[in-house]
Short mmCIF file of C-alpha atoms in Angstrom, two decimals:
data_model
loop_
_atom_site.label_atom_id
_atom_site.label_comp_id
_atom_site.label_asym_id
_atom_site.label_seq_id
_atom_site.Cartn_x
_atom_site.Cartn_y
_atom_site.Cartn_z
CA MET A 18 -11.71 -30.37 25.48
CA PRO A 19 -13.63 -28.23 22.69
CA ILE A 20 -11.30 -26.49 20.74
CA VAL A 21 -12.36 -23.29 19.06
CA ILE A 22 -11.53 -22.44 15.41
CA GLY A 23 -12.29 -19.18 14.30
CA ASN A 24 -16.23 -18.88 14.54
CA CYS A 25 -16.22 -22.90 15.55
CA ILE A 26 -16.14 -25.18 18.55
CA LEU A 27 -14.99 -28.53 17.22
CA VAL A 28 -16.33 -31.46 19.86
CA GLY A 29 -16.62 -35.10 20.49
CA GLY A 30 -14.83 -37.98 20.91
CA GLY A 31 -13.35 -41.20 19.65
CA GLY A 32 -11.84 -39.57 16.72
CA ASP A 33 -14.82 -37.97 16.08
CA THR A 34 -15.41 -34.13 15.65
CA GLU A 35 -18.80 -32.48 15.03
CA SER A 36 -18.47 -28.36 14.15
CA VAL A 37 -20.69 -25.80 16.00
CA PRO A 38 -21.15 -22.32 15.52
CA SER A 39 -19.71 -20.65 17.93
CA VAL A 40 -21.88 -17.56 20.00
CA PRO A 41 -21.10 -14.24 18.43
CA GLU A 42 -19.43 -11.87 20.78
CA PHE A 43 -19.87 -8.21 21.11
CA ARG A 44 -16.75 -7.56 23.38
CA PHE A 45 -15.44 -4.40 24.63
CA SER A 46 -14.01 -2.45 27.82
CA VAL A 47 -14.42 0.46 30.03
CA ASN A 48 -13.02 1.92 33.52
CA SER A 49 -16.46 2.12 35.33
CA ALA A 50 -14.14 4.84 37.38
CA GLY A 51 -14.22 6.98 34.28
CA VAL A 52 -16.26 10.34 34.09
CA GLY A 53 -19.96 9.65 33.72
CA THR A 54 -23.34 9.61 35.37
CA SER A 55 -23.35 5.95 37.25
CA ASN A 56 -21.27 5.33 39.91
CA ASN A 57 -18.10 4.67 40.08
CA ASP A 58 -18.80 1.10 40.07
CA GLN A 59 -20.68 0.89 37.36
CA PHE A 60 -21.40 1.44 33.64
CA THR A 61 -25.19 1.98 31.70
CA ILE A 62 -24.81 0.61 28.56
CA PRO A 63 -26.98 2.92 26.76
CA ILE A 64 -29.14 1.80 23.56
CA ASN A 65 -29.64 3.36 19.96
CA ALA A 66 -33.39 2.42 18.42
CA GLY A 67 -34.23 -1.66 17.42
CA THR A 68 -35.07 -4.35 19.29
CA PHE A 69 -33.30 -5.32 22.04
CA ASN A 70 -32.94 -9.18 23.47
CA TYR A 71 -29.86 -9.81 24.86
CA ASP A 72 -27.58 -11.43 27.24
CA ILE A 73 -23.91 -9.77 29.66
CA SER A 74 -21.33 -10.78 31.29
CA THR A 75 -18.09 -9.53 32.93
CA ASP A 76 -14.52 -10.67 33.89
CA ASP A 77 -15.30 -9.97 37.25
CA GLY A 78 -18.83 -12.45 37.21
CA TYR A 79 -21.35 -9.96 36.82
CA THR A 80 -24.49 -11.71 34.17
CA ALA A 81 -27.73 -10.71 33.11
CA THR A 82 -29.84 -12.01 31.03
CA GLY A 83 -32.89 -11.27 28.72
CA VAL A 84 -31.91 -7.60 28.49
CA THR A 85 -34.31 -5.60 26.59
CA GLY A 86 -33.18 -2.02 27.06
CA SER A 87 -30.28 0.07 28.32
CA HIS A 88 -28.74 -1.50 31.36
CA THR A 89 -26.36 -0.02 34.80
CA ILE A 90 -23.67 -2.84 35.30
CA THR A 91 -22.41 -2.74 38.85
CA PHE A 92 -18.82 -4.46 38.93
CA PRO A 93 -18.46 -7.26 41.70
CA SER A 94 -15.07 -6.11 42.19
CA GLY A 95 -15.84 -2.92 42.22
CA ALA A 96 -13.97 0.46 40.77
CA GLY A 97 -11.36 0.01 37.75
CA THR A 98 -10.90 -1.21 34.22
CA HIS A 99 -13.72 -4.12 32.83
CA ASN A 100 -14.19 -5.60 30.00
CA VAL A 101 -17.76 -6.69 28.77
CA VAL A 102 -19.59 -9.63 26.74
CA ILE A 103 -22.57 -8.94 25.18
CA THR A 104 -24.15 -11.91 22.90
CA GLY A 105 -27.78 -11.97 21.79
CA ILE A 106 -29.88 -9.46 19.75
CA PHE A 107 -28.16 -5.88 20.50
CA PRO A 108 -28.90 -3.46 17.49
CA GLY A 109 -26.38 -1.12 18.70
CA MET A 110 -25.61 1.66 21.64
CA LYS A 111 -26.13 5.22 21.22
CA PHE A 112 -24.16 8.13 23.79
CA ASN A 113 -25.05 10.46 21.81
CA ALA A 114 -21.93 12.54 23.72
CA GLY A 115 -23.33 12.10 27.29
CA GLY A 116 -24.06 9.37 29.79
CA ASP A 117 -20.54 7.15 30.32
CA ASP A 118 -19.27 8.26 26.66
CA ASP A 119 -16.02 8.87 28.59
CA LYS A 120 -15.79 5.38 30.37
CA ILE A 121 -15.85 3.00 27.19
CA LEU A 122 -12.44 2.38 26.33
CA THR A 123 -11.88 0.06 23.49
CA ILE A 124 -14.10 -2.23 21.20
CA ASP A 125 -12.95 -5.24 20.63
CA ASN A 126 -14.88 -7.75 18.45
CA TRP A 127 -18.12 -6.35 17.04
CA GLY A 128 -20.14 -9.71 16.98
CA PRO A 129 -23.26 -9.21 16.58
CA TYR A 130 -23.98 -5.75 17.07
CA GLY A 131 -25.95 -3.84 14.68
CA GLY A 132 -28.21 -7.29 13.94
CA GLY A 133 -31.29 -5.26 13.08
CA SER A 134 -30.07 -2.01 12.59
CA THR A 135 -31.27 0.89 10.11
CA ASN A 136 -29.61 3.77 12.58
CA GLN A 137 -26.42 4.35 13.76
CA GLN A 138 -26.46 8.12 14.42
CA GLN A 139 -24.68 9.42 17.08
CA ALA A 140 -23.76 5.61 18.55
CA PHE A 141 -19.69 6.62 19.40
CA SER A 142 -20.64 10.56 20.02
CA GLY A 143 -18.78 11.54 21.86
CA CYS A 144 -16.74 8.80 23.18
CA SER A 145 -13.29 10.53 23.69
CA LEU A 146 -11.48 7.43 24.99
CA LEU A 147 -12.93 5.21 22.40
CA VAL A 148 -10.23 3.00 20.27
CA ILE A 149 -11.55 0.29 17.72
CA ASN A 150 -9.63 -2.90 17.92
CA ALA A 151 -12.10 -4.67 15.99
CA THR A 152 -11.20 -6.48 12.53
CA ASP A 153 -14.75 -8.27 11.89
CA GLU A 154 -17.14 -6.75 9.62
CA GLY A 155 -20.46 -6.49 12.46
CA ASN A 156 -23.85 -6.55 11.46
CA PHE A 157 -24.19 -3.49 9.73
CA GLY A 158 -25.92 -3.92 6.50
CA SER A 159 -28.80 -2.54 6.92
CA VAL A 160 -27.76 0.46 8.32
CA ARG A 161 -29.16 3.38 6.21
CA SER A 162 -27.70 6.35 8.85
CA PHE A 163 -24.09 6.66 10.47
CA PHE A 164 -25.21 10.75 11.63
CA ARG A 165 -22.31 11.67 13.42
CA PHE A 166 -21.09 8.12 14.58
CA CYS A 167 -17.91 8.46 16.03
CA LEU A 168 -18.11 12.53 16.02
CA ASN A 169 -15.35 13.76 18.48
CA ALA A 170 -13.94 10.62 19.01
CA THR A 171 -10.78 11.82 19.62
CA GLN A 172 -8.71 8.42 20.38
CA ILE A 173 -9.93 6.27 17.48
CA THR A 174 -6.99 5.79 15.14
CA THR A 175 -8.47 3.44 12.55
CA PHE A 176 -11.31 1.72 11.47
CA PRO A 177 -11.93 -2.18 9.73
CA PHE A 178 -13.88 -2.70 6.81
CA ILE A 179 -17.73 -2.59 7.63
CA ASP A 180 -20.91 -3.25 5.47
CA MET A 181 -22.19 0.29 4.20
CA SER A 182 -24.22 -1.67 1.62
CA SER A 183 -27.06 0.50 2.41
CA ALA A 184 -25.96 3.97 4.35
CA VAL A 185 -27.48 6.98 2.58
CA SER A 186 -26.02 9.02 4.77
CA PHE A 187 -22.66 10.15 6.14
CA SER A 188 -22.88 13.43 7.72
CA GLY A 189 -20.41 14.03 10.53
CA PHE A 190 -19.40 11.05 10.10
CA PHE A 191 -16.15 10.86 12.13
CA PHE A 192 -16.08 15.09 12.60
CA GLY A 193 -13.28 16.12 15.22
CA ALA A 194 -11.74 12.69 15.18
CA THR A 195 -8.25 14.27 15.34
CA SER A 196 -6.48 10.78 15.51
CA LEU A 197 -7.94 8.65 12.44
CA ALA A 198 -5.45 8.44 10.22
CA ASP A 199 -6.04 4.63 8.58
CA PHE A 200 -9.40 4.13 6.90
CA PRO A 201 -9.60 0.89 4.65
CA ALA A 202 -10.15 0.86 0.89
CA ASN A 203 -13.81 -0.06 -1.15
CA MET A 204 -15.93 0.79 1.96
CA PHE A 205 -17.96 2.69 0.14
CA ASP A 206 -18.21 0.73 -3.17
CA ASN A 207 -21.54 -0.12 -3.12
CA SER A 208 -23.32 2.56 -0.62
CA PRO A 209 -26.26 4.78 -2.16
CA ALA A 210 -25.12 7.35 0.12
CA THR A 211 -25.08 11.25 -1.38
CA ASN A 212 -24.24 13.16 2.01
CA TYR A 213 -20.25 12.60 3.39
CA ALA A 214 -20.71 16.42 4.68
CA ASN A 215 -18.30 16.59 7.28
CA ALA A 216 -18.06 13.22 6.95
CA PHE A 217 -14.21 13.47 7.80
CA GLN A 218 -13.42 16.39 8.81
CA THR A 219 -10.47 17.70 10.80
CA THR A 220 -9.25 14.08 10.67
CA ASN A 221 -5.59 13.25 10.37
CA LEU A 222 -6.20 10.94 7.00
CA THR A 223 -3.07 9.52 5.54
CA GLU A 224 -2.55 10.18 1.82
CA GLN A 225 -3.80 6.27 0.93
CA SER A 226 -6.31 6.98 3.55
CA ILE A 227 -8.23 9.42 1.03
CA ASP A 228 -7.36 8.39 -1.83
CA ASN A 229 -9.02 4.79 -0.65
CA ILE A 230 -12.57 7.36 0.33
CA LEU A 231 -12.56 9.45 -3.07
CA VAL A 232 -11.79 5.88 -5.16
CA SER A 233 -14.51 4.16 -3.16
CA ILE A 234 -17.32 6.85 -3.24
CA ASP A 235 -16.57 7.36 -7.30
CA ALA A 236 -17.07 3.48 -7.45
CA SER A 237 -20.29 3.43 -6.25
CA GLY A 238 -21.83 5.34 -9.28
CA THR A 239 -23.70 8.07 -7.18
CA THR A 240 -24.42 11.54 -8.39
CA SER A 241 -24.88 14.95 -7.23
CA GLY A 242 -23.55 14.19 -3.31
CA THR A 243 -21.63 16.15 -1.08
CA PHE A 244 -18.56 15.48 0.74
CA LYS A 245 -15.99 17.44 3.15
CA GLN A 246 -13.25 16.50 4.48
CA SER A 247 -10.09 18.30 6.74
CA GLY A 248 -6.69 17.31 8.31
CA GLY A 249 -4.41 15.18 7.40
CA SER A 250 -2.57 14.51 4.06
CA GLY A 251 -4.08 15.70 0.95
CA PRO A 252 -4.57 12.48 -2.03
CA SER A 253 -2.41 11.07 -4.56
CA ALA A 254 -2.99 11.82 -8.05
CA THR A 255 -4.93 8.46 -7.87
CA GLY A 256 -7.37 10.48 -5.25
CA ILE A 257 -7.03 14.11 -7.24
CA ALA A 258 -8.51 11.39 -9.92
CA ALA A 259 -11.60 10.19 -8.49
CA LYS A 260 -11.79 13.68 -7.14
CA ASP A 261 -12.26 14.82 -10.53
CA SER A 262 -14.73 12.11 -11.60
CA LEU A 263 -17.54 12.83 -9.23
CA VAL A 264 -16.87 16.53 -9.76
CA ALA A 265 -17.57 15.71 -13.23
CA LYS A 266 -20.52 13.53 -11.86
CA GLY A 267 -22.03 16.67 -10.37
CA TRP A 268 -21.00 16.47 -6.57
CA THR A 269 -18.99 19.42 -4.19
CA VAL A 270 -15.78 17.87 -2.98
CA VAL A 271 -13.96 19.53 -0.58
CA HIS A 272 -11.01 18.71 0.59
CA THR A 273 -8.38 20.69 2.64
CA SER A 274 -5.21 19.24 4.49
#
């Protein structure tokens, strides 16, 4: 029987083993009976910009292969909560506060999500029940815009470390994500972005998280940018020092707890 270890599958016999890379999976769950534009036994995958060629499988036996655009799943077991797996080339979703935005419940693994994408604008905007459980980095290294990426995604409490090295705009990034409390360190160290207008407006960031953000933006070395955040805790002396450094570089930094 194959043994899965990390991102590899070990196969073989007679004492010999061979390491075969496992297929990266974008895994998420939905409640098909939730509020949305598809029927109560369905979920529509809305695609963002990019070239797609992906396969779909669900925990109740639905499959589709070679999908190149948006796609509506009809779950064989009917209305309810379902797990969905996507493999292949999948640059991203775009709910834009519509469609089945209130049906998606969790993102459990990014996997191939983001591959080939330069634009994640409004990807999970309006996904008011979404929780992010994923801990992997996905494929965000070519993305330039995260405009309103998780606008009003009010149930997200934490966000994993992902590659922001190409991003130039985070305007409205987590605007209205009122439960967002934990944000990792070093996320923006290599980002050329100068637009963080309303990026974390009306969130619930901890002191450590706001410190992480300000220190990381300062570490990027960019000049004359805009940052605005409100809600949650204020920065510690560490965060205030980073804020002062940014202001000295020409940044406008607004924070209200």
